[in-house]
């Protein structure tokens, strides 16, 4: 059953990124990467590094890493969205593409493994986290962004109810529903300017900077996947700690999600 859910989720994202293939504006900016990293890293840390983008989707992070001067970018994408990623980054000559899952990252010399919005969609993430640890060079870093449970209780009650229905809706119909909800999200965001509502920080620092196209994509992304887990802080830290990472740090991004940074131990002299 778990394996079936994982396969369905991969298919969900293949369909999603084929439909939402445009990457531009704040959604694909260096600024949004720094927002994800918070105080854990600087965007300049990607310069001259060999980076794995685990779960590349449409390839926006590939574009950003290249702008930052990454030496080599390795794309890991299990779905047919890899074709979208290739198209969006066709002009780049420092990218290697693998259509495979995170537990099968090819051997290589990697300084950073970056995974945004992927691990929380994997029902059994431990093999993926173990492989991330294995392929990183000593002293290398894993940067994982995942949904957070804290401060999302009311939101989860709503979204989990909606997903019972929306995971079985066709792409075209879900796209129409998502389009209708854009104005609702914009209205809610305006309300957060006057009231201490859930997701206030996220609305004002992320959503308000995005085009309607990207907001619709985010709504679709929330309603479409067959599996999504919202992690408590310690659960997020445990993902890295139990496979061997050290110096683990957690950043509560916009008070609704977790960015977790861990380092692979350096070789002892």
PDB file of C-alpha atoms in Angstrom:
ATOM      1  CA  UNK A   1       0.000   0.000   0.000  1.00  0.00           C
ATOM      2  CA  UNK A   2       2.789   2.428   0.954  1.00  0.00           C
ATOM      3  CA  UNK A   3       4.621   1.686  -2.297  1.00  0.00           C
ATOM      4  CA  UNK A   4       1.459   2.361  -4.302  1.00  0.00           C
ATOM      5  CA  UNK A   5       0.992   5.709  -2.571  1.00  0.00           C
ATOM      6  CA  UNK A   6       4.593   6.621  -3.370  1.00  0.00           C
ATOM      7  CA  UNK A   7       4.139   5.751  -7.049  1.00  0.00           C
ATOM      8  CA  UNK A   8       0.886   7.709  -7.228  1.00  0.00           C
ATOM      9  CA  UNK A   9       2.557  10.731  -5.634  1.00  0.00           C
ATOM     10  CA  UNK A  10       5.386  10.634  -8.186  1.00  0.00           C
ATOM     11  CA  UNK A  11       2.796  10.518 -10.956  1.00  0.00           C
ATOM     12  CA  UNK A  12       0.956  13.429  -9.326  1.00  0.00           C
ATOM     13  CA  UNK A  13       4.055  15.592  -9.539  1.00  0.00           C
ATOM     14  CA  UNK A  14       4.841  14.560 -13.087  1.00  0.00           C
ATOM     15  CA  UNK A  15       1.408  15.775 -14.088  1.00  0.00           C
ATOM     16  CA  UNK A  16       1.673  18.896 -11.951  1.00  0.00           C
ATOM     17  CA  UNK A  17       5.000  20.162 -13.293  1.00  0.00           C
ATOM     18  CA  UNK A  18       4.084  19.331 -16.863  1.00  0.00           C
ATOM     19  CA  UNK A  19       1.061  21.598 -16.439  1.00  0.00           C
ATOM     20  CA  UNK A  20       2.858  24.292 -14.414  1.00  0.00           C
ATOM     21  CA  UNK A  21       6.136  24.505 -16.289  1.00  0.00           C
ATOM     22  CA  UNK A  22       6.814  28.247 -16.165  1.00  0.00           C
ATOM     23  CA  UNK A  23       9.569  29.380 -13.795  1.00  0.00           C
ATOM     24  CA  UNK A  24      10.073  33.129 -13.461  1.00  0.00           C
ATOM     25  CA  UNK A  25       9.780  36.084 -11.112  1.00  0.00           C
ATOM     26  CA  UNK A  26      10.112  35.755  -7.349  1.00  0.00           C
ATOM     27  CA  UNK A  27       9.175  32.052  -7.585  1.00  0.00           C
ATOM     28  CA  UNK A  28      12.501  31.364  -9.318  1.00  0.00           C
ATOM     29  CA  UNK A  29      14.665  34.013  -7.680  1.00  0.00           C
ATOM     30  CA  UNK A  30      17.779  33.988  -5.553  1.00  0.00           C
ATOM     31  CA  UNK A  31      15.734  35.922  -2.991  1.00  0.00           C
ATOM     32  CA  UNK A  32      13.342  33.007  -2.461  1.00  0.00           C
ATOM     33  CA  UNK A  33      16.267  30.633  -1.917  1.00  0.00           C
ATOM     34  CA  UNK A  34      17.659  32.905   0.804  1.00  0.00           C
ATOM     35  CA  UNK A  35      14.191  32.939   2.354  1.00  0.00           C
ATOM     36  CA  UNK A  36      14.270  29.132   2.456  1.00  0.00           C
ATOM     37  CA  UNK A  37      17.768  29.026   3.937  1.00  0.00           C
ATOM     38  CA  UNK A  38      17.137  31.735   6.526  1.00  0.00           C
ATOM     39  CA  UNK A  39      20.089  32.018   8.918  1.00  0.00           C
ATOM     40  CA  UNK A  40      21.370  28.494   8.196  1.00  0.00           C
ATOM     41  CA  UNK A  41      23.339  29.271   5.025  1.00  0.00           C
ATOM     42  CA  UNK A  42      24.121  32.066   2.621  1.00  0.00           C
ATOM     43  CA  UNK A  43      23.228  31.755  -1.041  1.00  0.00           C
ATOM     44  CA  UNK A  44      26.896  32.451  -1.790  1.00  0.00           C
ATOM     45  CA  UNK A  45      27.702  29.060  -0.229  1.00  0.00           C
ATOM     46  CA  UNK A  46      26.551  27.413  -3.482  1.00  0.00           C
ATOM     47  CA  UNK A  47      29.267  29.079  -5.545  1.00  0.00           C
ATOM     48  CA  UNK A  48      31.807  26.608  -7.010  1.00  0.00           C
ATOM     49  CA  UNK A  49      30.002  23.706  -5.340  1.00  0.00           C
ATOM     50  CA  UNK A  50      28.745  20.415  -6.727  1.00  0.00           C
ATOM     51  CA  UNK A  51      25.032  20.436  -5.894  1.00  0.00           C
ATOM     52  CA  UNK A  52      22.370  17.736  -6.028  1.00  0.00           C
ATOM     53  CA  UNK A  53      18.837  19.014  -6.572  1.00  0.00           C
ATOM     54  CA  UNK A  54      16.734  16.167  -5.205  1.00  0.00           C
ATOM     55  CA  UNK A  55      13.245  16.338  -6.676  1.00  0.00           C
ATOM     56  CA  UNK A  56      13.854  19.054  -9.251  1.00  0.00           C
ATOM     57  CA  UNK A  57      10.345  19.289 -10.691  1.00  0.00           C
ATOM     58  CA  UNK A  58      10.301  22.066 -13.279  1.00  0.00           C
ATOM     59  CA  UNK A  59      13.914  22.982 -12.513  1.00  0.00           C
ATOM     60  CA  UNK A  60      13.625  26.352 -10.797  1.00  0.00           C
ATOM     61  CA  UNK A  61      16.320  25.541  -8.235  1.00  0.00           C
ATOM     62  CA  UNK A  62      18.632  24.358 -11.015  1.00  0.00           C
ATOM     63  CA  UNK A  63      18.271  27.773 -12.606  1.00  0.00           C
ATOM     64  CA  UNK A  64      18.987  29.507  -9.296  1.00  0.00           C
ATOM     65  CA  UNK A  65      22.029  27.360  -8.440  1.00  0.00           C
ATOM     66  CA  UNK A  66      23.487  28.094 -11.858  1.00  0.00           C
ATOM     67  CA  UNK A  67      22.972  31.837 -11.353  1.00  0.00           C
ATOM     68  CA  UNK A  68      24.841  31.519  -8.065  1.00  0.00           C
ATOM     69  CA  UNK A  69      27.824  29.911  -9.794  1.00  0.00           C
ATOM     70  CA  UNK A  70      27.439  26.247  -8.835  1.00  0.00           C
ATOM     71  CA  UNK A  71      30.181  24.197 -10.476  1.00  0.00           C
ATOM     72  CA  UNK A  72      27.965  21.226 -11.264  1.00  0.00           C
ATOM     73  CA  UNK A  73      24.272  20.510 -10.689  1.00  0.00           C
ATOM     74  CA  UNK A  74      22.937  16.966 -10.537  1.00  0.00           C
ATOM     75  CA  UNK A  75      19.207  16.646 -11.093  1.00  0.00           C
ATOM     76  CA  UNK A  76      17.332  13.790  -9.424  1.00  0.00           C
ATOM     77  CA  UNK A  77      13.714  13.634 -10.586  1.00  0.00           C
ATOM     78  CA  UNK A  78      11.697  10.385 -10.705  1.00  0.00           C
ATOM     79  CA  UNK A  79       8.703  11.681 -12.655  1.00  0.00           C
ATOM     80  CA  UNK A  80       8.321  12.724 -16.278  1.00  0.00           C
ATOM     81  CA  UNK A  81       8.700  16.309 -15.039  1.00  0.00           C
ATOM     82  CA  UNK A  82      12.386  15.764 -15.768  1.00  0.00           C
ATOM     83  CA  UNK A  83      11.608  16.657 -19.384  1.00  0.00           C
ATOM     84  CA  UNK A  84      10.249  20.017 -18.217  1.00  0.00           C
ATOM     85  CA  UNK A  85      13.394  20.545 -16.140  1.00  0.00           C
ATOM     86  CA  UNK A  86      15.588  19.788 -19.159  1.00  0.00           C
ATOM     87  CA  UNK A  87      13.634  22.188 -21.351  1.00  0.00           C
ATOM     88  CA  UNK A  88      13.742  25.008 -18.802  1.00  0.00           C
ATOM     89  CA  UNK A  89      17.503  24.626 -18.380  1.00  0.00           C
ATOM     90  CA  UNK A  90      18.485  23.590 -21.894  1.00  0.00           C
ATOM     91  CA  UNK A  91      21.045  26.386 -22.200  1.00  0.00           C
ATOM     92  CA  UNK A  92      23.067  25.172 -19.207  1.00  0.00           C
ATOM     93  CA  UNK A  93      26.110  22.951 -19.729  1.00  0.00           C
ATOM     94  CA  UNK A  94      26.827  22.138 -16.090  1.00  0.00           C
ATOM     95  CA  UNK A  95      23.756  19.985 -15.386  1.00  0.00           C
ATOM     96  CA  UNK A  96      23.510  16.180 -15.275  1.00  0.00           C
ATOM     97  CA  UNK A  97      20.055  14.596 -15.295  1.00  0.00           C
ATOM     98  CA  UNK A  98      18.925  11.339 -13.693  1.00  0.00           C
ATOM     99  CA  UNK A  99      15.344  10.118 -13.793  1.00  0.00           C
ATOM    100  CA  UNK A 100      15.428   8.129 -10.594  1.00  0.00           C
ATOM    101  CA  UNK A 101      14.327   8.202  -6.971  1.00  0.00           C
ATOM    102  CA  UNK A 102      16.208   9.711  -4.054  1.00  0.00           C
ATOM    103  CA  UNK A 103      17.361   6.374  -2.678  1.00  0.00           C
ATOM    104  CA  UNK A 104      19.274   5.795  -5.928  1.00  0.00           C
ATOM    105  CA  UNK A 105      21.340   8.962  -6.221  1.00  0.00           C
ATOM    106  CA  UNK A 106      24.370   7.952  -8.315  1.00  0.00           C
ATOM    107  CA  UNK A 107      27.785   7.916  -6.684  1.00  0.00           C
ATOM    108  CA  UNK A 108      29.666  11.149  -7.131  1.00  0.00           C
ATOM    109  CA  UNK A 109      31.481  13.992  -5.412  1.00  0.00           C
ATOM    110  CA  UNK A 110      28.760  16.205  -3.962  1.00  0.00           C
ATOM    111  CA  UNK A 111      29.185  19.193  -1.666  1.00  0.00           C
ATOM    112  CA  UNK A 112      25.491  19.971  -1.105  1.00  0.00           C
ATOM    113  CA  UNK A 113      22.296  17.958  -1.440  1.00  0.00           C
ATOM    114  CA  UNK A 114      19.302  20.275  -1.566  1.00  0.00           C
ATOM    115  CA  UNK A 115      15.742  19.006  -1.369  1.00  0.00           C
ATOM    116  CA  UNK A 116      12.798  21.394  -1.323  1.00  0.00           C
ATOM    117  CA  UNK A 117       9.297  20.077  -0.722  1.00  0.00           C
ATOM    118  CA  UNK A 118      10.124  16.449  -1.474  1.00  0.00           C
ATOM    119  CA  UNK A 119      10.845  14.438   1.670  1.00  0.00           C
ATOM    120  CA  UNK A 120       7.410  15.132   3.162  1.00  0.00           C
ATOM    121  CA  UNK A 121       5.850  13.414   0.131  1.00  0.00           C
ATOM    122  CA  UNK A 122       7.837  10.192   0.637  1.00  0.00           C
ATOM    123  CA  UNK A 123       6.009   7.663   2.859  1.00  0.00           C
ATOM    124  CA  UNK A 124       9.282   5.965   3.881  1.00  0.00           C
ATOM    125  CA  UNK A 125      12.025   8.621   3.757  1.00  0.00           C
ATOM    126  CA  UNK A 126      14.795   6.813   5.672  1.00  0.00           C
ATOM    127  CA  UNK A 127      16.367   5.094   2.612  1.00  0.00           C
ATOM    128  CA  UNK A 128      16.491   8.462   0.849  1.00  0.00           C
ATOM    129  CA  UNK A 129      18.098  10.193   3.818  1.00  0.00           C
ATOM    130  CA  UNK A 130      20.636   7.374   4.133  1.00  0.00           C
ATOM    131  CA  UNK A 131      21.567   7.710   0.473  1.00  0.00           C
ATOM    132  CA  UNK A 132      21.953  11.473   0.813  1.00  0.00           C
ATOM    133  CA  UNK A 133      24.394  10.871   3.661  1.00  0.00           C
ATOM    134  CA  UNK A 134      26.304   8.227   1.684  1.00  0.00           C
ATOM    135  CA  UNK A 135      26.903  10.300  -1.444  1.00  0.00           C
ATOM    136  CA  UNK A 136      27.911  13.550   0.243  1.00  0.00           C
ATOM    137  CA  UNK A 137      31.596  14.314   0.540  1.00  0.00           C
ATOM    138  CA  UNK A 138      32.955  14.521   4.106  1.00  0.00           C
ATOM    139  CA  UNK A 139      31.964  17.941   5.405  1.00  0.00           C
ATOM    140  CA  UNK A 140      29.172  18.135   2.826  1.00  0.00           C
ATOM    141  CA  UNK A 141      25.771  19.553   3.711  1.00  0.00           C
ATOM    142  CA  UNK A 142      22.192  18.372   3.370  1.00  0.00           C
ATOM    143  CA  UNK A 143      19.529  21.078   3.174  1.00  0.00           C
ATOM    144  CA  UNK A 144      15.978  19.795   3.513  1.00  0.00           C
ATOM    145  CA  UNK A 145      12.805  21.892   3.412  1.00  0.00           C
ATOM    146  CA  UNK A 146       9.632  20.189   4.632  1.00  0.00           C
ATOM    147  CA  UNK A 147       6.128  21.018   5.781  1.00  0.00           C
ATOM    148  CA  UNK A 148       5.854  21.829   9.480  1.00  0.00           C
ATOM    149  CA  UNK A 149       3.133  20.687  11.866  1.00  0.00           C
ATOM    150  CA  UNK A 150       3.511  23.519  14.369  1.00  0.00           C
ATOM    151  CA  UNK A 151       1.099  26.444  13.845  1.00  0.00           C
ATOM    152  CA  UNK A 152      -0.696  24.543  11.075  1.00  0.00           C
ATOM    153  CA  UNK A 153      -3.307  22.678  13.107  1.00  0.00           C
ATOM    154  CA  UNK A 154      -6.326  24.566  11.748  1.00  0.00           C
ATOM    155  CA  UNK A 155      -4.959  24.540   8.227  1.00  0.00           C
ATOM    156  CA  UNK A 156      -4.354  20.789   8.392  1.00  0.00           C
ATOM    157  CA  UNK A 157      -7.908  20.135   9.514  1.00  0.00           C
ATOM    158  CA  UNK A 158      -9.119  21.929   6.394  1.00  0.00           C
ATOM    159  CA  UNK A 159      -6.602  20.670   3.835  1.00  0.00           C
ATOM    160  CA  UNK A 160      -6.806  17.031   4.942  1.00  0.00           C
ATOM    161  CA  UNK A 161     -10.574  17.159   4.502  1.00  0.00           C
ATOM    162  CA  UNK A 162     -10.271  18.739   1.056  1.00  0.00           C
ATOM    163  CA  UNK A 163      -7.656  16.216  -0.090  1.00  0.00           C
ATOM    164  CA  UNK A 164     -10.090  13.363   0.472  1.00  0.00           C
ATOM    165  CA  UNK A 165     -11.935  14.807  -2.512  1.00  0.00           C
ATOM    166  CA  UNK A 166      -9.270  16.557  -4.574  1.00  0.00           C
ATOM    167  CA  UNK A 167      -6.766  13.697  -4.943  1.00  0.00           C
ATOM    168  CA  UNK A 168      -9.336  11.936  -7.115  1.00  0.00           C
ATOM    169  CA  UNK A 169     -10.260  14.931  -9.274  1.00  0.00           C
ATOM    170  CA  UNK A 170      -8.953  15.184 -12.839  1.00  0.00           C
ATOM    171  CA  UNK A 171      -6.168  17.640 -13.593  1.00  0.00           C
ATOM    172  CA  UNK A 172      -8.421  19.937 -15.614  1.00  0.00           C
ATOM    173  CA  UNK A 173     -11.034  20.195 -12.882  1.00  0.00           C
ATOM    174  CA  UNK A 174      -8.469  20.649 -10.123  1.00  0.00           C
ATOM    175  CA  UNK A 175      -6.792  23.358 -12.178  1.00  0.00           C
ATOM    176  CA  UNK A 176     -10.127  25.188 -12.434  1.00  0.00           C
ATOM    177  CA  UNK A 177     -10.747  24.853  -8.695  1.00  0.00           C
ATOM    178  CA  UNK A 178      -7.239  26.166  -7.966  1.00  0.00           C
ATOM    179  CA  UNK A 179      -7.814  29.146 -10.264  1.00  0.00           C
ATOM    180  CA  UNK A 180     -11.019  30.028  -8.427  1.00  0.00           C
ATOM    181  CA  UNK A 181      -9.217  29.842  -5.086  1.00  0.00           C
ATOM    182  CA  UNK A 182      -6.530  32.369  -6.047  1.00  0.00           C
ATOM    183  CA  UNK A 183      -8.799  35.328  -5.255  1.00  0.00           C
ATOM    184  CA  UNK A 184      -9.764  33.687  -1.968  1.00  0.00           C
ATOM    185  CA  UNK A 185      -6.101  33.344  -1.010  1.00  0.00           C
ATOM    186  CA  UNK A 186      -5.431  36.967  -2.002  1.00  0.00           C
ATOM    187  CA  UNK A 187      -8.337  38.107   0.161  1.00  0.00           C
ATOM    188  CA  UNK A 188      -7.132  35.995   3.078  1.00  0.00           C
ATOM    189  CA  UNK A 189      -3.658  37.486   2.702  1.00  0.00           C
ATOM    190  CA  UNK A 190      -5.101  40.999   2.977  1.00  0.00           C
ATOM    191  CA  UNK A 191      -6.912  39.981   6.155  1.00  0.00           C
ATOM    192  CA  UNK A 192      -3.605  38.889   7.713  1.00  0.00           C
ATOM    193  CA  UNK A 193      -2.503  42.521   7.558  1.00  0.00           C
ATOM    194  CA  UNK A 194      -5.150  43.353  10.148  1.00  0.00           C
ATOM    195  CA  UNK A 195      -5.643  40.129  12.115  1.00  0.00           C
ATOM    196  CA  UNK A 196      -3.233  37.551  13.632  1.00  0.00           C
ATOM    197  CA  UNK A 197      -4.427  34.715  11.380  1.00  0.00           C
ATOM    198  CA  UNK A 198      -2.674  31.388  10.669  1.00  0.00           C
ATOM    199  CA  UNK A 199       0.043  31.535   7.976  1.00  0.00           C
ATOM    200  CA  UNK A 200       0.314  35.311   8.366  1.00  0.00           C
ATOM    201  CA  UNK A 201       4.098  35.382   7.872  1.00  0.00           C
ATOM    202  CA  UNK A 202       3.908  33.114   4.838  1.00  0.00           C
ATOM    203  CA  UNK A 203       1.201  35.188   3.209  1.00  0.00           C
ATOM    204  CA  UNK A 204       3.029  38.464   3.648  1.00  0.00           C
ATOM    205  CA  UNK A 205       6.588  37.351   2.876  1.00  0.00           C
ATOM    206  CA  UNK A 206       5.943  34.814   0.102  1.00  0.00           C
ATOM    207  CA  UNK A 207       2.423  34.756  -1.348  1.00  0.00           C
ATOM    208  CA  UNK A 208       2.177  38.539  -1.742  1.00  0.00           C
ATOM    209  CA  UNK A 209       5.346  38.492  -3.885  1.00  0.00           C
ATOM    210  CA  UNK A 210       4.097  35.817  -6.287  1.00  0.00           C
ATOM    211  CA  UNK A 211       2.203  36.095  -9.543  1.00  0.00           C
ATOM    212  CA  UNK A 212      -1.317  34.649  -9.689  1.00  0.00           C
ATOM    213  CA  UNK A 213       0.071  31.845 -11.871  1.00  0.00           C
ATOM    214  CA  UNK A 214       2.420  30.769  -9.078  1.00  0.00           C
ATOM    215  CA  UNK A 215      -0.250  31.109  -6.384  1.00  0.00           C
ATOM    216  CA  UNK A 216      -2.517  28.856  -8.430  1.00  0.00           C
ATOM    217  CA  UNK A 217       0.335  26.374  -8.734  1.00  0.00           C
ATOM    218  CA  UNK A 218       0.852  26.373  -4.963  1.00  0.00           C
ATOM    219  CA  UNK A 219      -2.861  25.791  -4.353  1.00  0.00           C
ATOM    220  CA  UNK A 220      -2.818  22.925  -6.841  1.00  0.00           C
ATOM    221  CA  UNK A 221       0.298  21.543  -5.148  1.00  0.00           C
ATOM    222  CA  UNK A 222      -1.493  21.470  -1.798  1.00  0.00           C
ATOM    223  CA  UNK A 223      -4.578  19.709  -3.154  1.00  0.00           C
ATOM    224  CA  UNK A 224      -3.030  17.231  -5.590  1.00  0.00           C
ATOM    225  CA  UNK A 225      -0.519  14.831  -3.938  1.00  0.00           C
ATOM    226  CA  UNK A 226      -1.718  11.495  -2.606  1.00  0.00           C
ATOM    227  CA  UNK A 227       0.688  11.706   0.350  1.00  0.00           C
ATOM    228  CA  UNK A 228       1.999  14.586   2.474  1.00  0.00           C
ATOM    229  CA  UNK A 229       3.364  14.543   6.024  1.00  0.00           C
ATOM    230  CA  UNK A 230       3.674  17.596   8.254  1.00  0.00           C
ATOM    231  CA  UNK A 231       6.714  17.263  10.518  1.00  0.00           C
ATOM    232  CA  UNK A 232       7.173  18.394  14.084  1.00  0.00           C
ATOM    233  CA  UNK A 233      10.531  19.998  14.802  1.00  0.00           C
ATOM    234  CA  UNK A 234      12.117  16.967  16.459  1.00  0.00           C
ATOM    235  CA  UNK A 235      10.798  14.640  13.770  1.00  0.00           C
ATOM    236  CA  UNK A 236      12.472  16.842  11.177  1.00  0.00           C
ATOM    237  CA  UNK A 237      15.772  16.816  13.058  1.00  0.00           C
ATOM    238  CA  UNK A 238      15.542  13.043  13.508  1.00  0.00           C
ATOM    239  CA  UNK A 239      15.438  12.559   9.738  1.00  0.00           C
ATOM    240  CA  UNK A 240      19.057  13.699   9.556  1.00  0.00           C
ATOM    241  CA  UNK A 241      20.312  12.702  12.973  1.00  0.00           C
ATOM    242  CA  UNK A 242      19.527   8.994  12.741  1.00  0.00           C
ATOM    243  CA  UNK A 243      21.462   8.510   9.507  1.00  0.00           C
ATOM    244  CA  UNK A 244      24.627  10.141  10.841  1.00  0.00           C
ATOM    245  CA  UNK A 245      24.495  13.877  10.195  1.00  0.00           C
ATOM    246  CA  UNK A 246      25.939  16.224  12.813  1.00  0.00           C
ATOM    247  CA  UNK A 247      25.739  19.945  13.623  1.00  0.00           C
ATOM    248  CA  UNK A 248      22.055  19.797  12.727  1.00  0.00           C
ATOM    249  CA  UNK A 249      20.201  23.097  12.740  1.00  0.00           C
ATOM    250  CA  UNK A 250      16.502  23.826  12.283  1.00  0.00           C
ATOM    251  CA  UNK A 251      14.930  27.019  10.982  1.00  0.00           C
ATOM    252  CA  UNK A 252      11.174  27.545  11.417  1.00  0.00           C
ATOM    253  CA  UNK A 253      10.621  29.227   8.068  1.00  0.00           C
ATOM    254  CA  UNK A 254       7.763  31.740   8.180  1.00  0.00           C
ATOM    255  CA  UNK A 255       6.525  29.912  11.294  1.00  0.00           C
ATOM    256  CA  UNK A 256       4.893  27.196   9.189  1.00  0.00           C
ATOM    257  CA  UNK A 257       7.634  24.931   7.772  1.00  0.00           C
ATOM    258  CA  UNK A 258      11.083  23.578   8.588  1.00  0.00           C
ATOM    259  CA  UNK A 259      14.406  24.026   6.861  1.00  0.00           C
ATOM    260  CA  UNK A 260      16.880  21.529   8.294  1.00  0.00           C
ATOM    261  CA  UNK A 261      20.633  21.669   7.732  1.00  0.00           C
ATOM    262  CA  UNK A 262      23.008  18.840   8.584  1.00  0.00           C
ATOM    263  CA  UNK A 263      26.692  18.181   7.929  1.00  0.00           C
ATOM    264  CA  UNK A 264      28.379  14.907   7.114  1.00  0.00           C
ATOM    265  CA  UNK A 265      31.289  14.429   9.550  1.00  0.00           C
ATOM    266  CA  UNK A 266      34.693  15.357   8.176  1.00  0.00           C
ATOM    267  CA  UNK A 267      37.363  12.691   7.919  1.00  0.00           C
ATOM    268  CA  UNK A 268      39.463  12.434  11.051  1.00  0.00           C
ATOM    269  CA  UNK A 269      43.137  13.205  10.583  1.00  0.00           C
TER     270      UNK A 269
END
